[in-house]
Short mmCIF file of C-alpha atoms and ligand atoms in Angstrom, two decimals:
data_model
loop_
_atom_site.label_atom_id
_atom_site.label_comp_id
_atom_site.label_asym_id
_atom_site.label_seq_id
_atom_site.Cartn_x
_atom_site.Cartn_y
_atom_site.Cartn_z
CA UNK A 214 20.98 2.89 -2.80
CA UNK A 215 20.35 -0.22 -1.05
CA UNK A 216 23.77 -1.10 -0.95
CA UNK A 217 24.06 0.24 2.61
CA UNK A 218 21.49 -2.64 3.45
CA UNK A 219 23.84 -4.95 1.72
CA UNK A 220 26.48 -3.84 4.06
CA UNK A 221 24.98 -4.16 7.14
CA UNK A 222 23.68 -7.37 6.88
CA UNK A 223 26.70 -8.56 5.53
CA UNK A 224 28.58 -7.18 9.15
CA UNK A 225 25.71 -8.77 10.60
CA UNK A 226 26.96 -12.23 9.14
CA UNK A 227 30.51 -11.32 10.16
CA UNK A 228 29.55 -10.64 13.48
CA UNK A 229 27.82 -13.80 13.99
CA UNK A 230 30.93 -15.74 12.01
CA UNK A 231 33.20 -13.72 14.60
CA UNK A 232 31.42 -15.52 17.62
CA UNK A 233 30.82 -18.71 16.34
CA UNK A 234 34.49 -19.10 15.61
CA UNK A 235 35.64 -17.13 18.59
CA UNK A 236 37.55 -14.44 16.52
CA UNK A 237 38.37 -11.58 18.39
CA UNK A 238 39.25 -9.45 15.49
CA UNK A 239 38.79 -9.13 11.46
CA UNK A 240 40.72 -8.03 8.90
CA UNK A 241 39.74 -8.57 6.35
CA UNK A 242 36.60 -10.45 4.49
CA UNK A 243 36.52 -10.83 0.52
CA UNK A 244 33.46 -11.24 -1.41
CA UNK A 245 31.80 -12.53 -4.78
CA UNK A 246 29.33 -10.13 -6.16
CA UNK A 247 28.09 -11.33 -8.95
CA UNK A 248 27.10 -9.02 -11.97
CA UNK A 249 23.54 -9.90 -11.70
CA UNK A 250 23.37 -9.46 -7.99
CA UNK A 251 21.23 -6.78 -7.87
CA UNK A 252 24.56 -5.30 -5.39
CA UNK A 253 26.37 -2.67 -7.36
CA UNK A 254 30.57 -2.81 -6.26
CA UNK A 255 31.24 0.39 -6.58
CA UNK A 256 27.86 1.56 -4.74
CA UNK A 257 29.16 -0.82 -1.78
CA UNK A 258 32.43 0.89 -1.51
CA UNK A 259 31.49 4.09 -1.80
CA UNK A 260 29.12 3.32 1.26
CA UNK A 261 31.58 1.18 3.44
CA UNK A 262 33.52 3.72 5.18
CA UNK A 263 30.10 5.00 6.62
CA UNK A 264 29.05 1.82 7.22
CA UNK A 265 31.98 0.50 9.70
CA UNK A 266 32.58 4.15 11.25
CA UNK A 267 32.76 3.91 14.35
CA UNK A 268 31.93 0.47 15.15
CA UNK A 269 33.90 -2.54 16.12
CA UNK A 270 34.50 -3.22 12.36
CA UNK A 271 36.28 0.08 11.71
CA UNK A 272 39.37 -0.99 10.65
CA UNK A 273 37.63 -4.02 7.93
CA UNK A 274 39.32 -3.96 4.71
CA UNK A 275 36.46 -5.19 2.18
CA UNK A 276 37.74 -6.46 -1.38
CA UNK A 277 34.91 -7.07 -3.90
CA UNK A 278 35.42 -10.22 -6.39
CA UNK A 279 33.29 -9.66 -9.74
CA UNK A 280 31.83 -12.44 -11.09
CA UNK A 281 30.63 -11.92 -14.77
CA UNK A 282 26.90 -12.11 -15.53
CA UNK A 283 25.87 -14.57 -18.05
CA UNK A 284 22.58 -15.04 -19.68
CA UNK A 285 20.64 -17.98 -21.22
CA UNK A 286 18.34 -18.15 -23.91
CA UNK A 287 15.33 -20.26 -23.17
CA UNK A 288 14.64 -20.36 -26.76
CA UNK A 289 17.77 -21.74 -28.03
CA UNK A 290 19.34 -22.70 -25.35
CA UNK A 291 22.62 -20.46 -26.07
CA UNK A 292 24.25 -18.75 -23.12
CA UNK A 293 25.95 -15.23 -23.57
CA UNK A 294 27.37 -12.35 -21.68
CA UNK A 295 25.47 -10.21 -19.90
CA UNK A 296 25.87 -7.08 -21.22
CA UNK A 297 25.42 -2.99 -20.93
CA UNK A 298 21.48 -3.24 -21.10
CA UNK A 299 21.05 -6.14 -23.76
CA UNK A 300 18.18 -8.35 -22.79
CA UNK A 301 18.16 -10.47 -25.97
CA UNK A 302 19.80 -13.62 -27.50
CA UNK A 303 22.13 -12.33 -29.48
CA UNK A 304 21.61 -16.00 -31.64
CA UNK A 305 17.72 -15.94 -32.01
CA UNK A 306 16.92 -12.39 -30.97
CA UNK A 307 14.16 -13.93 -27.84
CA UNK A 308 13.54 -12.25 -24.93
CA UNK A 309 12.66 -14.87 -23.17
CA UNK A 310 16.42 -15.11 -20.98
CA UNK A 311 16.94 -15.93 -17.57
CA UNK A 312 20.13 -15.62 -15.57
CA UNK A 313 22.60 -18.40 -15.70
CA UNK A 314 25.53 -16.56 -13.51
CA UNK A 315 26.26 -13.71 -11.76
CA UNK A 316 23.53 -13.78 -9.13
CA UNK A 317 26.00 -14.45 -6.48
CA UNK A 318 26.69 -12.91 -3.49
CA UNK A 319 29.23 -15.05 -1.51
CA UNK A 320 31.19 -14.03 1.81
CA UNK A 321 33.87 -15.97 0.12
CA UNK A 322 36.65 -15.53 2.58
CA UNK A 323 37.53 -14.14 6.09
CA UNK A 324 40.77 -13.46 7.20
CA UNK A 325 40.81 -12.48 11.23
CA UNK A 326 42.43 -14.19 14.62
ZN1 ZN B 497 18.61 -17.70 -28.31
#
């Protein structure tokens, strides 16, 4: 699970948010994980409370934002849903598909004082 990697750097990125905006707290931060983000949401929850325990970010509340994954066909140029485990155009059955959204992973928003 690499999602406790994910976590730290993101409180790394807080942390360095915190003193360039001379926050002396945070609340709260919300995130965009994109399907495709190689970041599983639920891994990253399960993970969190060990991640902020005992440390000055132990009271963070952490909402997750899904952003759908979407898929493009290079062949015809059709873009689709990414789904369970289908890695072809649903149009022209190629496998030649590249990621066209989802691949996000946004600190979207930061709510502290
Ligand atoms: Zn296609």
């Amino acid at each position: 699970m690499h999602e406790v990697g994910i976590i730290s750097a993101m409180l790394k990125t807080l942390e360095r948010v915190m003193a360039e905006e001379e926050l002396t707290h945070i609340e709260k931060v919300v995130l965009e994980v994109g399907e495709l983000s190689g970041a599983v949401p639920r891994y990253m929850e399960e993970c969190f409370p060990a991640a902020i325990y005992k440390n000055p970010f132990e009271y963070l509340k952490m909402e997750i934002e899904v952003i759908p994954g979407r898929i493009r066909s290079l062949d015809c140029d059709c873009e689709f849903p990414a789904g369970e485990d289908e890695f072809r155009c649903p149009e022209c059955g190629s496998d030649k598909i590249k990621p066209s959204g989802g691949t996000e992973f946004i600190i979207k928003d930061i709510y502290g004082d």
